[in-house]
Amino acid sequence: MLTLRRLHPLAARNVVPPKICFSIPRPRRIPELRPLTTKPGKNTLSSQPPFPIRAVLVGTTVGLGTPIFATAGVVAAWFRFFRFSNPTVRVISTVVFGGGVGNIIYGWVGPFLYNHAEIVLPFAVGNAISATFWYSVLETR
């Protein structure tokens, strides 16, 4: 004859299995948001880099982004050419001609920018210098 101790492993140790109970979570009280106050004289950590570093970061970002600007210009010109007033025709033309702009970007603009980087480099350097200059002028005002 089989006993309960042989059928259930917890019964062999005389341990009662835990009860499963579900409780409805109560809404938590959200603490009020207060503005951070800094007292003068205390040493506070700042996450803002110094001004020369910020200016160099702006110039570097604009300089490295110049080929992306050229690509975005081709996309903008492509979709400006296919402008329609009817929203349905606009959606259909975007789907149909969107593959065309992808083909132009990946087949022509990308390889041109890669193979003729010496043409794009002066524009990238000029954009970086002008962005750094104007950031410096407008930030110090």
C-alpha atoms as a printed R data frame, in Angstrom:
    type eleno elety resid chain resno      x      y       z
1   ATOM     1    CA   MET     A     1  0.000  0.000   0.000
2   ATOM     2    CA   LEU     A     2  1.405  3.397  -1.013
3   ATOM     3    CA   THR     A     3  1.447  6.051   1.590
4   ATOM     4    CA   LEU     A     4  1.388  9.807   1.218
5   ATOM     5    CA   ARG     A     5  5.064  9.974   2.126
6   ATOM     6    CA   ARG     A     6  6.027  7.988  -0.933
7   ATOM     7    CA   LEU     A     7  3.868 10.034  -3.325
8   ATOM     8    CA   HIS     A     8  4.780 13.547  -2.260
9   ATOM     9    CA   PRO     A     9  8.424 14.526  -1.578
10  ATOM    10    CA   LEU     A    10  7.504 17.265   0.904
11  ATOM    11    CA   ALA     A    11  5.350 14.896   2.906
12  ATOM    12    CA   ALA     A    12  8.391 12.730   3.637
13  ATOM    13    CA   ARG     A    13  9.968 15.610   5.571
14  ATOM    14    CA   ASN     A    14  6.743 16.570   7.310
15  ATOM    15    CA   VAL     A    15  6.788 19.956   5.591
16  ATOM    16    CA   VAL     A    16  3.560 21.551   4.541
17  ATOM    17    CA   PRO     A    17  3.680 22.939   0.985
18  ATOM    18    CA   PRO     A    18  3.395 26.724   0.894
19  ATOM    19    CA   LYS     A    19  0.033 28.265   0.151
20  ATOM    20    CA   ILE     A    20 -0.314 30.283  -2.992
21  ATOM    21    CA   CYS     A    21 -2.067 33.550  -2.455
22  ATOM    22    CA   PHE     A    22 -2.524 36.487  -4.754
23  ATOM    23    CA   SER     A    23 -2.898 40.016  -3.558
24  ATOM    24    CA   ILE     A    24 -3.925 43.087  -5.475
25  ATOM    25    CA   PRO     A    25 -1.083 45.598  -5.518
26  ATOM    26    CA   ARG     A    26 -1.900 48.881  -3.876
27  ATOM    27    CA   PRO     A    27 -1.140 52.095  -5.701
28  ATOM    28    CA   ARG     A    28  2.144 53.586  -4.603
29  ATOM    29    CA   ARG     A    29  2.437 57.141  -3.585
30  ATOM    30    CA   ILE     A    30  4.596 59.085  -5.996
31  ATOM    31    CA   PRO     A    31  6.908 61.555  -4.284
32  ATOM    32    CA   GLU     A    32  6.523 65.164  -5.283
33  ATOM    33    CA   LEU     A    33  9.058 66.502  -7.720
34  ATOM    34    CA   ARG     A    34 11.087 69.429  -6.474
35  ATOM    35    CA   PRO     A    35 13.686 71.431  -8.332
36  ATOM    36    CA   LEU     A    36 17.253 70.676  -7.383
37  ATOM    37    CA   THR     A    37 18.819 73.352  -5.288
38  ATOM    38    CA   THR     A    38 22.513 73.968  -5.118
39  ATOM    39    CA   LYS     A    39 23.969 75.934  -2.295
40  ATOM    40    CA   PRO     A    40 26.910 78.209  -3.044
41  ATOM    41    CA   GLY     A    41 30.180 77.015  -1.639
42  ATOM    42    CA   LYS     A    42 29.397 73.315  -1.990
43  ATOM    43    CA   ASN     A    43 31.445 71.226  -4.341
44  ATOM    44    CA   THR     A    44 29.055 70.012  -7.041
45  ATOM    45    CA   LEU     A    45 29.819 67.757  -9.966
46  ATOM    46    CA   SER     A    46 29.098 69.188 -13.396
47  ATOM    47    CA   SER     A    47 28.332 67.154 -16.483
48  ATOM    48    CA   GLN     A    48 28.998 70.015 -18.891
49  ATOM    49    CA   PRO     A    49 32.431 69.936 -20.524
50  ATOM    50    CA   PRO     A    50 34.514 73.102 -20.723
51  ATOM    51    CA   PHE     A    51 33.879 75.585 -23.520
52  ATOM    52    CA   PRO     A    52 36.795 74.617 -25.841
53  ATOM    53    CA   ILE     A    53 35.773 70.964 -25.707
54  ATOM    54    CA   ARG     A    54 32.161 71.851 -26.541
55  ATOM    55    CA   ALA     A    55 33.273 73.989 -29.491
56  ATOM    56    CA   VAL     A    56 35.512 71.207 -30.831
57  ATOM    57    CA   LEU     A    57 32.693 68.662 -30.427
58  ATOM    58    CA   VAL     A    58 30.326 70.866 -32.434
59  ATOM    59    CA   GLY     A    59 32.884 71.347 -35.210
60  ATOM    60    CA   THR     A    60 33.783 67.665 -35.339
61  ATOM    61    CA   THR     A    61 30.168 66.579 -35.472
62  ATOM    62    CA   VAL     A    62 29.353 68.977 -38.296
63  ATOM    63    CA   GLY     A    63 32.510 68.044 -40.211
64  ATOM    64    CA   LEU     A    64 31.826 64.323 -39.962
65  ATOM    65    CA   GLY     A    65 28.165 64.868 -40.808
66  ATOM    66    CA   THR     A    66 28.847 66.736 -44.056
67  ATOM    67    CA   PRO     A    67 28.555 63.618 -46.290
68  ATOM    68    CA   ILE     A    68 25.256 62.857 -44.584
69  ATOM    69    CA   PHE     A    69 24.094 66.386 -45.415
70  ATOM    70    CA   ALA     A    70 24.861 65.732 -49.095
71  ATOM    71    CA   THR     A    71 22.867 62.516 -48.983
72  ATOM    72    CA   ALA     A    72 19.966 64.244 -47.256
73  ATOM    73    CA   GLY     A    73 20.050 66.946 -49.934
74  ATOM    74    CA   VAL     A    74 19.639 64.334 -52.672
75  ATOM    75    CA   VAL     A    75 16.714 62.778 -50.798
76  ATOM    76    CA   ALA     A    76 15.073 66.190 -50.282
77  ATOM    77    CA   ALA     A    77 15.480 67.075 -53.958
78  ATOM    78    CA   TRP     A    78 14.080 63.706 -54.988
79  ATOM    79    CA   PHE     A    79 10.935 64.055 -52.916
80  ATOM    80    CA   ARG     A    80 10.520 67.729 -53.800
81  ATOM    81    CA   PHE     A    81 10.401 66.700 -57.446
82  ATOM    82    CA   PHE     A    82  7.602 64.215 -56.714
83  ATOM    83    CA   ARG     A    83  5.298 66.540 -54.812
84  ATOM    84    CA   PHE     A    84  1.572 65.851 -55.097
85  ATOM    85    CA   SER     A    85 -1.373 67.588 -53.458
86  ATOM    86    CA   ASN     A    86 -3.511 64.499 -52.940
87  ATOM    87    CA   PRO     A    87 -2.466 62.562 -49.785
88  ATOM    88    CA   THR     A    88 -3.279 59.182 -51.322
89  ATOM    89    CA   VAL     A    89 -1.185 59.898 -54.403
90  ATOM    90    CA   ARG     A    90  1.600 61.181 -52.132
91  ATOM    91    CA   VAL     A    91  1.678 57.922 -50.143
92  ATOM    92    CA   ILE     A    92  1.629 55.800 -53.290
93  ATOM    93    CA   SER     A    93  4.369 57.877 -54.909
94  ATOM    94    CA   THR     A    94  6.484 57.655 -51.765
95  ATOM    95    CA   VAL     A    95  6.206 53.865 -51.779
96  ATOM    96    CA   VAL     A    96  6.827 53.561 -55.516
97  ATOM    97    CA   PHE     A    97  9.595 56.144 -55.861
98  ATOM    98    CA   GLY     A    98 11.144 55.518 -52.432
99  ATOM    99    CA   GLY     A    99 12.974 52.524 -53.845
100 ATOM   100    CA   GLY     A   100 14.304 54.786 -56.566
101 ATOM   101    CA   VAL     A   101 15.842 57.194 -54.093
102 ATOM   102    CA   GLY     A   102 17.414 54.273 -52.253
103 ATOM   103    CA   ASN     A   103 18.914 53.065 -55.510
104 ATOM   104    CA   ILE     A   104 20.287 56.536 -56.237
105 ATOM   105    CA   ILE     A   105 21.773 56.871 -52.741
106 ATOM   106    CA   TYR     A   106 23.365 53.411 -52.590
107 ATOM   107    CA   GLY     A   107 24.297 53.171 -56.255
108 ATOM   108    CA   TRP     A   108 25.506 56.693 -57.042
109 ATOM   109    CA   VAL     A   109 25.819 59.121 -54.140
110 ATOM   110    CA   GLY     A   110 27.471 56.734 -51.676
111 ATOM   111    CA   PRO     A   111 30.140 55.455 -54.082
112 ATOM   112    CA   PHE     A   112 30.776 58.991 -55.354
113 ATOM   113    CA   LEU     A   113 31.369 60.266 -51.826
114 ATOM   114    CA   TYR     A   114 33.592 57.260 -51.102
115 ATOM   115    CA   ASN     A   115 35.654 57.446 -54.297
116 ATOM   116    CA   HIS     A   116 35.941 61.234 -54.426
117 ATOM   117    CA   ALA     A   117 36.504 62.133 -50.807
118 ATOM   118    CA   GLU     A   118 39.041 64.756 -51.884
119 ATOM   119    CA   ILE     A   119 36.127 66.777 -53.295
120 ATOM   120    CA   VAL     A   120 34.032 66.500 -50.134
121 ATOM   121    CA   LEU     A   121 36.912 67.096 -47.702
122 ATOM   122    CA   PRO     A   122 37.253 70.877 -48.250
123 ATOM   123    CA   PHE     A   123 33.516 71.313 -47.757
124 ATOM   124    CA   ALA     A   124 33.619 69.218 -44.586
125 ATOM   125    CA   VAL     A   125 36.547 71.208 -43.184
126 ATOM   126    CA   GLY     A   126 34.856 74.491 -44.106
127 ATOM   127    CA   ASN     A   127 31.627 73.400 -42.449
128 ATOM   128    CA   ALA     A   128 33.510 72.331 -39.320
129 ATOM   129    CA   ILE     A   129 35.434 75.613 -39.062
130 ATOM   130    CA   SER     A   130 32.363 77.765 -39.618
131 ATOM   131    CA   ALA     A   131 30.282 75.733 -37.154
132 ATOM   132    CA   THR     A   132 33.005 76.026 -34.506
133 ATOM   133    CA   PHE     A   133 33.350 79.767 -35.113
134 ATOM   134    CA   TRP     A   134 29.640 80.526 -34.965
135 ATOM   135    CA   TYR     A   135 29.148 78.282 -31.935
136 ATOM   136    CA   SER     A   136 31.951 80.142 -30.165
137 ATOM   137    CA   VAL     A   137 30.532 83.549 -31.098
138 ATOM   138    CA   LEU     A   138 26.952 82.757 -30.152
139 ATOM   139    CA   GLU     A   139 27.831 80.853 -26.976
140 ATOM   140    CA   THR     A   140 29.879 83.686 -25.479
141 ATOM   141    CA   ARG     A   141 27.087 86.250 -25.928
